[in-house]
Amino acid sequence: VYMDYGACKSQKVLEEVLAHECVHPEEHGLYFTLQRINNERLDYLACFDARYREDEEEDAYEGLLEEERVWYEGYDPENDQAKPAEKSEIEWVEWQARNIGRRIKMPAKQTKRRIDELINAFSDGQRTMLEIMEQVIPALSEFYVVTEETARKRLIELGYSTARGVG
């Protein structure tokens, strides 16, 4: 994995990107190999997701070969909510890598235990669950060294739907 460390917004983002990129060879190696059968000049895939870059205005496809631009055609990093039939192959590859990363860094059992501890610590009998979640998310983010958005998404995945209203 080759990364431009200076392009990441923070250490938390850097660690999330590394987890994301480590998923690709393990889970998508065969897919990449099959793509190379059709295009021998395809030596690597470059991910230029502006959400992870300091300069978000930079052209996300700058520096890609024409073949790579075609391969990425239709890739939309914001398309997580698309219906399964509407996702392109590359969107599925990226969706899997983005979503597996937080599951690796925040295992369900351990994370639920930590969330419950934090909810108990921040509960005082007067705060609403939404107010408690506003404190739980940054605390969880710090504990697991992930962004607050990643912590919020993991809370929702684990059944803490009140986290939807935070942020």
JSON list of C-alpha atoms in Angstrom, two decimals:
[
{"chain": "A", "resi": 1, "resn": "VAL", "atom": "CA", "xyz": [0.00, 0.00, 0.00]},
{"chain": "A", "resi": 2, "resn": "TYR", "atom": "CA", "xyz": [1.44, 3.34, -1.06]},
{"chain": "A", "resi": 3, "resn": "MET", "atom": "CA", "xyz": [0.00, 6.34, 0.74]},
{"chain": "A", "resi": 4, "resn": "ASP", "atom": "CA", "xyz": [0.54, 10.07, 0.81]},
{"chain": "A", "resi": 5, "resn": "TYR", "atom": "CA", "xyz": [0.59, 10.50, 4.59]},
{"chain": "A", "resi": 6, "resn": "GLY", "atom": "CA", "xyz": [0.63, 14.26, 4.27]},
{"chain": "A", "resi": 7, "resn": "ALA", "atom": "CA", "xyz": [-2.68, 14.20, 2.42]},
{"chain": "A", "resi": 8, "resn": "CYS", "atom": "CA", "xyz": [-4.62, 12.75, 5.36]},
{"chain": "A", "resi": 9, "resn": "LYS", "atom": "CA", "xyz": [-6.51, 15.19, 7.56]},
{"chain": "A", "resi": 10, "resn": "SER", "atom": "CA", "xyz": [-5.50, 13.58, 10.86]},
{"chain": "A", "resi": 11, "resn": "GLN", "atom": "CA", "xyz": [-3.94, 10.52, 12.50]},
{"chain": "A", "resi": 12, "resn": "LYS", "atom": "CA", "xyz": [-7.43, 9.06, 12.94]},
{"chain": "A", "resi": 13, "resn": "VAL", "atom": "CA", "xyz": [-8.15, 9.39, 9.23]},
{"chain": "A", "resi": 14, "resn": "LEU", "atom": "CA", "xyz": [-4.74, 7.91, 8.39]},
{"chain": "A", "resi": 15, "resn": "GLU", "atom": "CA", "xyz": [-5.45, 4.83, 10.52]},
{"chain": "A", "resi": 16, "resn": "GLU", "atom": "CA", "xyz": [-8.91, 4.41, 8.97]},
{"chain": "A", "resi": 17, "resn": "VAL", "atom": "CA", "xyz": [-7.44, 4.67, 5.47]},
{"chain": "A", "resi": 18, "resn": "LEU", "atom": "CA", "xyz": [-4.80, 2.06, 6.33]},
{"chain": "A", "resi": 19, "resn": "ALA", "atom": "CA", "xyz": [-7.48, -0.34, 7.64]},
{"chain": "A", "resi": 20, "resn": "HIS", "atom": "CA", "xyz": [-9.50, 0.31, 4.47]},
{"chain": "A", "resi": 21, "resn": "GLU", "atom": "CA", "xyz": [-6.54, -0.35, 2.19]},
{"chain": "A", "resi": 22, "resn": "CYS", "atom": "CA", "xyz": [-5.54, -3.54, 4.04]},
{"chain": "A", "resi": 23, "resn": "VAL", "atom": "CA", "xyz": [-8.97, -4.98, 3.25]},
{"chain": "A", "resi": 24, "resn": "HIS", "atom": "CA", "xyz": [-8.44, -4.68, -0.50]},
{"chain": "A", "resi": 25, "resn": "PRO", "atom": "CA", "xyz": [-5.67, -7.29, -1.04]},
{"chain": "A", "resi": 26, "resn": "GLU", "atom": "CA", "xyz": [-7.34, -9.75, 1.32]},
{"chain": "A", "resi": 27, "resn": "GLU", "atom": "CA", "xyz": [-10.91, -9.40, 0.11]},
{"chain": "A", "resi": 28, "resn": "HIS", "atom": "CA", "xyz": [-10.51, -8.10, -3.45]},
{"chain": "A", "resi": 29, "resn": "GLY", "atom": "CA", "xyz": [-7.27, -9.65, -4.71]},
{"chain": "A", "resi": 30, "resn": "LEU", "atom": "CA", "xyz": [-9.06, -12.10, -6.99]},
{"chain": "A", "resi": 31, "resn": "TYR", "atom": "CA", "xyz": [-11.26, -9.34, -8.41]},
{"chain": "A", "resi": 32, "resn": "PHE", "atom": "CA", "xyz": [-8.19, -7.23, -9.18]},
{"chain": "A", "resi": 33, "resn": "THR", "atom": "CA", "xyz": [-6.45, -10.23, -10.79]},
{"chain": "A", "resi": 34, "resn": "LEU", "atom": "CA", "xyz": [-9.46, -10.86, -13.03]},
{"chain": "A", "resi": 35, "resn": "GLN", "atom": "CA", "xyz": [-9.52, -7.17, -14.03]},
{"chain": "A", "resi": 36, "resn": "ARG", "atom": "CA", "xyz": [-5.88, -7.45, -15.09]},
{"chain": "A", "resi": 37, "resn": "ILE", "atom": "CA", "xyz": [-6.78, -10.27, -17.48]},
{"chain": "A", "resi": 38, "resn": "ASN", "atom": "CA", "xyz": [-8.83, -7.75, -19.44]},
{"chain": "A", "resi": 39, "resn": "ASN", "atom": "CA", "xyz": [-6.30, -4.94, -19.08]},
{"chain": "A", "resi": 40, "resn": "GLU", "atom": "CA", "xyz": [-2.63, -5.96, -18.80]},
{"chain": "A", "resi": 41, "resn": "ARG", "atom": "CA", "xyz": [-1.55, -2.34, -18.29]},
{"chain": "A", "resi": 42, "resn": "LEU", "atom": "CA", "xyz": [-3.55, -2.10, -15.07]},
{"chain": "A", "resi": 43, "resn": "ASP", "atom": "CA", "xyz": [-0.80, -2.49, -12.45]},
{"chain": "A", "resi": 44, "resn": "TYR", "atom": "CA", "xyz": [-2.57, -0.92, -9.48]},
{"chain": "A", "resi": 45, "resn": "LEU", "atom": "CA", "xyz": [-5.70, 0.86, -8.42]},
{"chain": "A", "resi": 46, "resn": "ALA", "atom": "CA", "xyz": [-5.43, 4.31, -6.98]},
{"chain": "A", "resi": 47, "resn": "CYS", "atom": "CA", "xyz": [-8.04, 5.58, -4.57]},
{"chain": "A", "resi": 48, "resn": "PHE", "atom": "CA", "xyz": [-8.47, 9.33, -4.74]},
{"chain": "A", "resi": 49, "resn": "ASP", "atom": "CA", "xyz": [-11.30, 9.95, -2.31]},
{"chain": "A", "resi": 50, "resn": "ALA", "atom": "CA", "xyz": [-11.42, 13.68, -1.59]},
{"chain": "A", "resi": 51, "resn": "ARG", "atom": "CA", "xyz": [-13.07, 13.05, 1.80]},
{"chain": "A", "resi": 52, "resn": "TYR", "atom": "CA", "xyz": [-9.68, 11.89, 3.13]},
{"chain": "A", "resi": 53, "resn": "ARG", "atom": "CA", "xyz": [-7.58, 14.68, 1.66]},
{"chain": "A", "resi": 54, "resn": "GLU", "atom": "CA", "xyz": [-6.56, 17.99, 3.18]},
{"chain": "A", "resi": 55, "resn": "ASP", "atom": "CA", "xyz": [-7.20, 19.78, -0.11]},
{"chain": "A", "resi": 56, "resn": "GLU", "atom": "CA", "xyz": [-10.72, 18.61, -0.91]},
{"chain": "A", "resi": 57, "resn": "GLU", "atom": "CA", "xyz": [-10.87, 20.73, -4.05]},
{"chain": "A", "resi": 58, "resn": "GLU", "atom": "CA", "xyz": [-8.16, 18.71, -5.76]},
{"chain": "A", "resi": 59, "resn": "ASP", "atom": "CA", "xyz": [-9.25, 16.74, -8.82]},
{"chain": "A", "resi": 60, "resn": "ALA", "atom": "CA", "xyz": [-9.95, 13.27, -7.46]},
{"chain": "A", "resi": 61, "resn": "TYR", "atom": "CA", "xyz": [-8.79, 11.67, -10.71]},
{"chain": "A", "resi": 62, "resn": "GLU", "atom": "CA", "xyz": [-5.70, 13.78, -11.32]},
{"chain": "A", "resi": 63, "resn": "GLY", "atom": "CA", "xyz": [-2.78, 11.63, -12.41]},
{"chain": "A", "resi": 64, "resn": "LEU", "atom": "CA", "xyz": [-4.82, 8.55, -13.34]},
{"chain": "A", "resi": 65, "resn": "LEU", "atom": "CA", "xyz": [-4.14, 6.89, -16.65]},
{"chain": "A", "resi": 66, "resn": "GLU", "atom": "CA", "xyz": [-7.01, 6.92, -19.12]},
{"chain": "A", "resi": 67, "resn": "GLU", "atom": "CA", "xyz": [-7.61, 3.20, -18.47]},
{"chain": "A", "resi": 68, "resn": "GLU", "atom": "CA", "xyz": [-7.95, 3.90, -14.76]},
{"chain": "A", "resi": 69, "resn": "ARG", "atom": "CA", "xyz": [-10.38, 6.74, -15.38]},
{"chain": "A", "resi": 70, "resn": "VAL", "atom": "CA", "xyz": [-12.55, 4.37, -17.40]},
{"chain": "A", "resi": 71, "resn": "TRP", "atom": "CA", "xyz": [-12.31, 1.70, -14.70]},
{"chain": "A", "resi": 72, "resn": "TYR", "atom": "CA", "xyz": [-13.43, 4.22, -12.07]},
{"chain": "A", "resi": 73, "resn": "GLU", "atom": "CA", "xyz": [-16.19, 5.62, -14.27]},
{"chain": "A", "resi": 74, "resn": "GLY", "atom": "CA", "xyz": [-19.39, 5.62, -12.32]},
{"chain": "A", "resi": 75, "resn": "TYR", "atom": "CA", "xyz": [-17.67, 5.33, -8.93]},
{"chain": "A", "resi": 76, "resn": "ASP", "atom": "CA", "xyz": [-19.37, 7.59, -6.43]},
{"chain": "A", "resi": 77, "resn": "PRO", "atom": "CA", "xyz": [-17.95, 7.46, -2.87]},
{"chain": "A", "resi": 78, "resn": "GLU", "atom": "CA", "xyz": [-21.17, 8.96, -1.53]},
{"chain": "A", "resi": 79, "resn": "ASN", "atom": "CA", "xyz": [-23.29, 6.17, -3.03]},
{"chain": "A", "resi": 80, "resn": "ASP", "atom": "CA", "xyz": [-23.52, 4.08, 0.18]},
{"chain": "A", "resi": 81, "resn": "GLN", "atom": "CA", "xyz": [-27.31, 4.41, 0.14]},
{"chain": "A", "resi": 82, "resn": "ALA", "atom": "CA", "xyz": [-27.76, 3.20, -3.44]},
{"chain": "A", "resi": 83, "resn": "LYS", "atom": "CA", "xyz": [-29.87, 0.12, -3.97]},
{"chain": "A", "resi": 84, "resn": "PRO", "atom": "CA", "xyz": [-27.71, -2.99, -4.52]},
{"chain": "A", "resi": 85, "resn": "ALA", "atom": "CA", "xyz": [-28.64, -3.25, -8.20]},
{"chain": "A", "resi": 86, "resn": "GLU", "atom": "CA", "xyz": [-27.50, 0.37, -8.72]},
{"chain": "A", "resi": 87, "resn": "LYS", "atom": "CA", "xyz": [-23.97, -0.11, -7.39]},
{"chain": "A", "resi": 88, "resn": "SER", "atom": "CA", "xyz": [-21.15, -0.59, -9.86]},
{"chain": "A", "resi": 89, "resn": "GLU", "atom": "CA", "xyz": [-18.48, -3.24, -9.22]},
{"chain": "A", "resi": 90, "resn": "ILE", "atom": "CA", "xyz": [-16.01, -0.67, -7.97]},
{"chain": "A", "resi": 91, "resn": "GLU", "atom": "CA", "xyz": [-18.65, 0.85, -5.68]},
{"chain": "A", "resi": 92, "resn": "TRP", "atom": "CA", "xyz": [-19.14, -2.59, -4.11]},
{"chain": "A", "resi": 93, "resn": "VAL", "atom": "CA", "xyz": [-15.38, -3.01, -3.66]},
{"chain": "A", "resi": 94, "resn": "GLU", "atom": "CA", "xyz": [-15.06, 0.41, -2.02]},
{"chain": "A", "resi": 95, "resn": "TRP", "atom": "CA", "xyz": [-18.24, -0.02, 0.05]},
{"chain": "A", "resi": 96, "resn": "GLN", "atom": "CA", "xyz": [-16.92, -3.29, 1.48]},
{"chain": "A", "resi": 97, "resn": "ALA", "atom": "CA", "xyz": [-13.51, -1.83, 2.31]},
{"chain": "A", "resi": 98, "resn": "ARG", "atom": "CA", "xyz": [-15.01, 1.28, 3.93]},
{"chain": "A", "resi": 99, "resn": "ASN", "atom": "CA", "xyz": [-17.43, -0.70, 6.06]},
{"chain": "A", "resi": 100, "resn": "ILE", "atom": "CA", "xyz": [-15.16, -3.56, 7.08]},
{"chain": "A", "resi": 101, "resn": "GLY", "atom": "CA", "xyz": [-12.53, -1.15, 8.40]},
{"chain": "A", "resi": 102, "resn": "ARG", "atom": "CA", "xyz": [-14.65, 0.13, 11.28]},
{"chain": "A", "resi": 103, "resn": "ARG", "atom": "CA", "xyz": [-15.73, -3.40, 12.15]},
{"chain": "A", "resi": 104, "resn": "ILE", "atom": "CA", "xyz": [-12.08, -4.43, 12.40]},
{"chain": "A", "resi": 105, "resn": "LYS", "atom": "CA", "xyz": [-11.16, -1.46, 14.59]},
{"chain": "A", "resi": 106, "resn": "MET", "atom": "CA", "xyz": [-14.35, -1.62, 16.68]},
{"chain": "A", "resi": 107, "resn": "PRO", "atom": "CA", "xyz": [-15.31, -5.29, 17.30]},
{"chain": "A", "resi": 108, "resn": "ALA", "atom": "CA", "xyz": [-19.00, -5.67, 18.19]},
{"chain": "A", "resi": 109, "resn": "LYS", "atom": "CA", "xyz": [-18.81, -7.26, 21.66]},
{"chain": "A", "resi": 110, "resn": "GLN", "atom": "CA", "xyz": [-16.05, -5.05, 22.99]},
{"chain": "A", "resi": 111, "resn": "THR", "atom": "CA", "xyz": [-17.55, -1.93, 21.44]},
{"chain": "A", "resi": 112, "resn": "LYS", "atom": "CA", "xyz": [-21.03, -2.59, 22.84]},
{"chain": "A", "resi": 113, "resn": "ARG", "atom": "CA", "xyz": [-19.51, -3.08, 26.29]},
{"chain": "A", "resi": 114, "resn": "ARG", "atom": "CA", "xyz": [-17.62, 0.22, 25.97]},
{"chain": "A", "resi": 115, "resn": "ILE", "atom": "CA", "xyz": [-20.72, 2.05, 24.68]},
{"chain": "A", "resi": 116, "resn": "ASP", "atom": "CA", "xyz": [-22.78, 0.81, 27.62]},
{"chain": "A", "resi": 117, "resn": "GLU", "atom": "CA", "xyz": [-20.04, 1.94, 30.04]},
{"chain": "A", "resi": 118, "resn": "LEU", "atom": "CA", "xyz": [-20.02, 5.38, 28.43]},
{"chain": "A", "resi": 119, "resn": "ILE", "atom": "CA", "xyz": [-23.82, 5.68, 28.47]},
{"chain": "A", "resi": 120, "resn": "ASN", "atom": "CA", "xyz": [-23.81, 4.84, 32.19]},
{"chain": "A", "resi": 121, "resn": "ALA", "atom": "CA", "xyz": [-20.99, 7.31, 32.85]},
{"chain": "A", "resi": 122, "resn": "PHE", "atom": "CA", "xyz": [-22.76, 10.15, 31.03]},
{"chain": "A", "resi": 123, "resn": "SER", "atom": "CA", "xyz": [-26.26, 9.42, 32.35]},
{"chain": "A", "resi": 124, "resn": "ASP", "atom": "CA", "xyz": [-27.40, 11.63, 35.18]},
{"chain": "A", "resi": 125, "resn": "GLY", "atom": "CA", "xyz": [-31.15, 11.07, 35.07]},
{"chain": "A", "resi": 126, "resn": "GLN", "atom": "CA", "xyz": [-31.80, 14.45, 33.46]},
{"chain": "A", "resi": 127, "resn": "ARG", "atom": "CA", "xyz": [-30.16, 14.15, 30.04]},
{"chain": "A", "resi": 128, "resn": "THR", "atom": "CA", "xyz": [-31.96, 12.73, 27.03]},
{"chain": "A", "resi": 129, "resn": "MET", "atom": "CA", "xyz": [-30.42, 9.82, 25.14]},
{"chain": "A", "resi": 130, "resn": "LEU", "atom": "CA", "xyz": [-29.61, 12.22, 22.30]},
{"chain": "A", "resi": 131, "resn": "GLU", "atom": "CA", "xyz": [-27.64, 14.45, 24.70]},
{"chain": "A", "resi": 132, "resn": "ILE", "atom": "CA", "xyz": [-25.85, 11.40, 26.07]},
{"chain": "A", "resi": 133, "resn": "MET", "atom": "CA", "xyz": [-24.98, 10.24, 22.55]},
{"chain": "A", "resi": 134, "resn": "GLU", "atom": "CA", "xyz": [-23.48, 13.67, 21.84]},
{"chain": "A", "resi": 135, "resn": "GLN", "atom": "CA", "xyz": [-20.94, 12.84, 24.56]},
{"chain": "A", "resi": 136, "resn": "VAL", "atom": "CA", "xyz": [-20.59, 9.13, 23.82]},
{"chain": "A", "resi": 137, "resn": "ILE", "atom": "CA", "xyz": [-19.55, 9.66, 20.18]},
{"chain": "A", "resi": 138, "resn": "PRO", "atom": "CA", "xyz": [-16.43, 11.78, 20.85]},
{"chain": "A", "resi": 139, "resn": "ALA", "atom": "CA", "xyz": [-15.46, 9.54, 23.78]},
{"chain": "A", "resi": 140, "resn": "LEU", "atom": "CA", "xyz": [-15.81, 6.43, 21.62]},
{"chain": "A", "resi": 141, "resn": "SER", "atom": "CA", "xyz": [-13.89, 8.17, 18.84]},
{"chain": "A", "resi": 142, "resn": "GLU", "atom": "CA", "xyz": [-10.98, 8.87, 21.19]},
{"chain": "A", "resi": 143, "resn": "PHE", "atom": "CA", "xyz": [-11.02, 5.38, 22.72]},
{"chain": "A", "resi": 144, "resn": "TYR", "atom": "CA", "xyz": [-10.84, 3.57, 19.36]},
{"chain": "A", "resi": 145, "resn": "VAL", "atom": "CA", "xyz": [-8.82, 6.26, 17.55]},
{"chain": "A", "resi": 146, "resn": "VAL", "atom": "CA", "xyz": [-11.41, 6.71, 14.81]},
{"chain": "A", "resi": 147, "resn": "THR", "atom": "CA", "xyz": [-13.21, 9.76, 13.52]},
{"chain": "A", "resi": 148, "resn": "GLU", "atom": "CA", "xyz": [-16.44, 10.82, 15.16]},
{"chain": "A", "resi": 149, "resn": "GLU", "atom": "CA", "xyz": [-18.31, 9.96, 11.96]},
{"chain": "A", "resi": 150, "resn": "THR", "atom": "CA", "xyz": [-16.93, 6.42, 12.08]},
{"chain": "A", "resi": 151, "resn": "ALA", "atom": "CA", "xyz": [-17.90, 6.09, 15.75]},
{"chain": "A", "resi": 152, "resn": "ARG", "atom": "CA", "xyz": [-21.41, 7.36, 14.98]},
{"chain": "A", "resi": 153, "resn": "LYS", "atom": "CA", "xyz": [-21.83, 4.88, 12.10]},
{"chain": "A", "resi": 154, "resn": "ARG", "atom": "CA", "xyz": [-20.66, 2.00, 14.30]},
{"chain": "A", "resi": 155, "resn": "LEU", "atom": "CA", "xyz": [-23.11, 2.99, 17.04]},
{"chain": "A", "resi": 156, "resn": "ILE", "atom": "CA", "xyz": [-25.95, 2.88, 14.52]},
{"chain": "A", "resi": 157, "resn": "GLU", "atom": "CA", "xyz": [-24.79, -0.50, 13.16]},
{"chain": "A", "resi": 158, "resn": "LEU", "atom": "CA", "xyz": [-24.78, -1.89, 16.70]},
{"chain": "A", "resi": 159, "resn": "GLY", "atom": "CA", "xyz": [-28.36, -0.82, 17.32]},
{"chain": "A", "resi": 160, "resn": "TYR", "atom": "CA", "xyz": [-27.94, 2.56, 19.02]},
{"chain": "A", "resi": 161, "resn": "SER", "atom": "CA", "xyz": [-30.29, 4.34, 16.62]},
{"chain": "A", "resi": 162, "resn": "THR", "atom": "CA", "xyz": [-30.33, 7.55, 18.66]},
{"chain": "A", "resi": 163, "resn": "ALA", "atom": "CA", "xyz": [-26.87, 8.25, 17.22]},
{"chain": "A", "resi": 164, "resn": "ARG", "atom": "CA", "xyz": [-28.58, 9.03, 13.90]},
{"chain": "A", "resi": 165, "resn": "GLY", "atom": "CA", "xyz": [-29.67, 12.37, 15.34]},
{"chain": "A", "resi": 166, "resn": "VAL", "atom": "CA", "xyz": [-26.14, 13.44, 16.30]},
{"chain": "A", "resi": 167, "resn": "GLY", "atom": "CA", "xyz": [-23.96, 15.48, 14.00]}
]
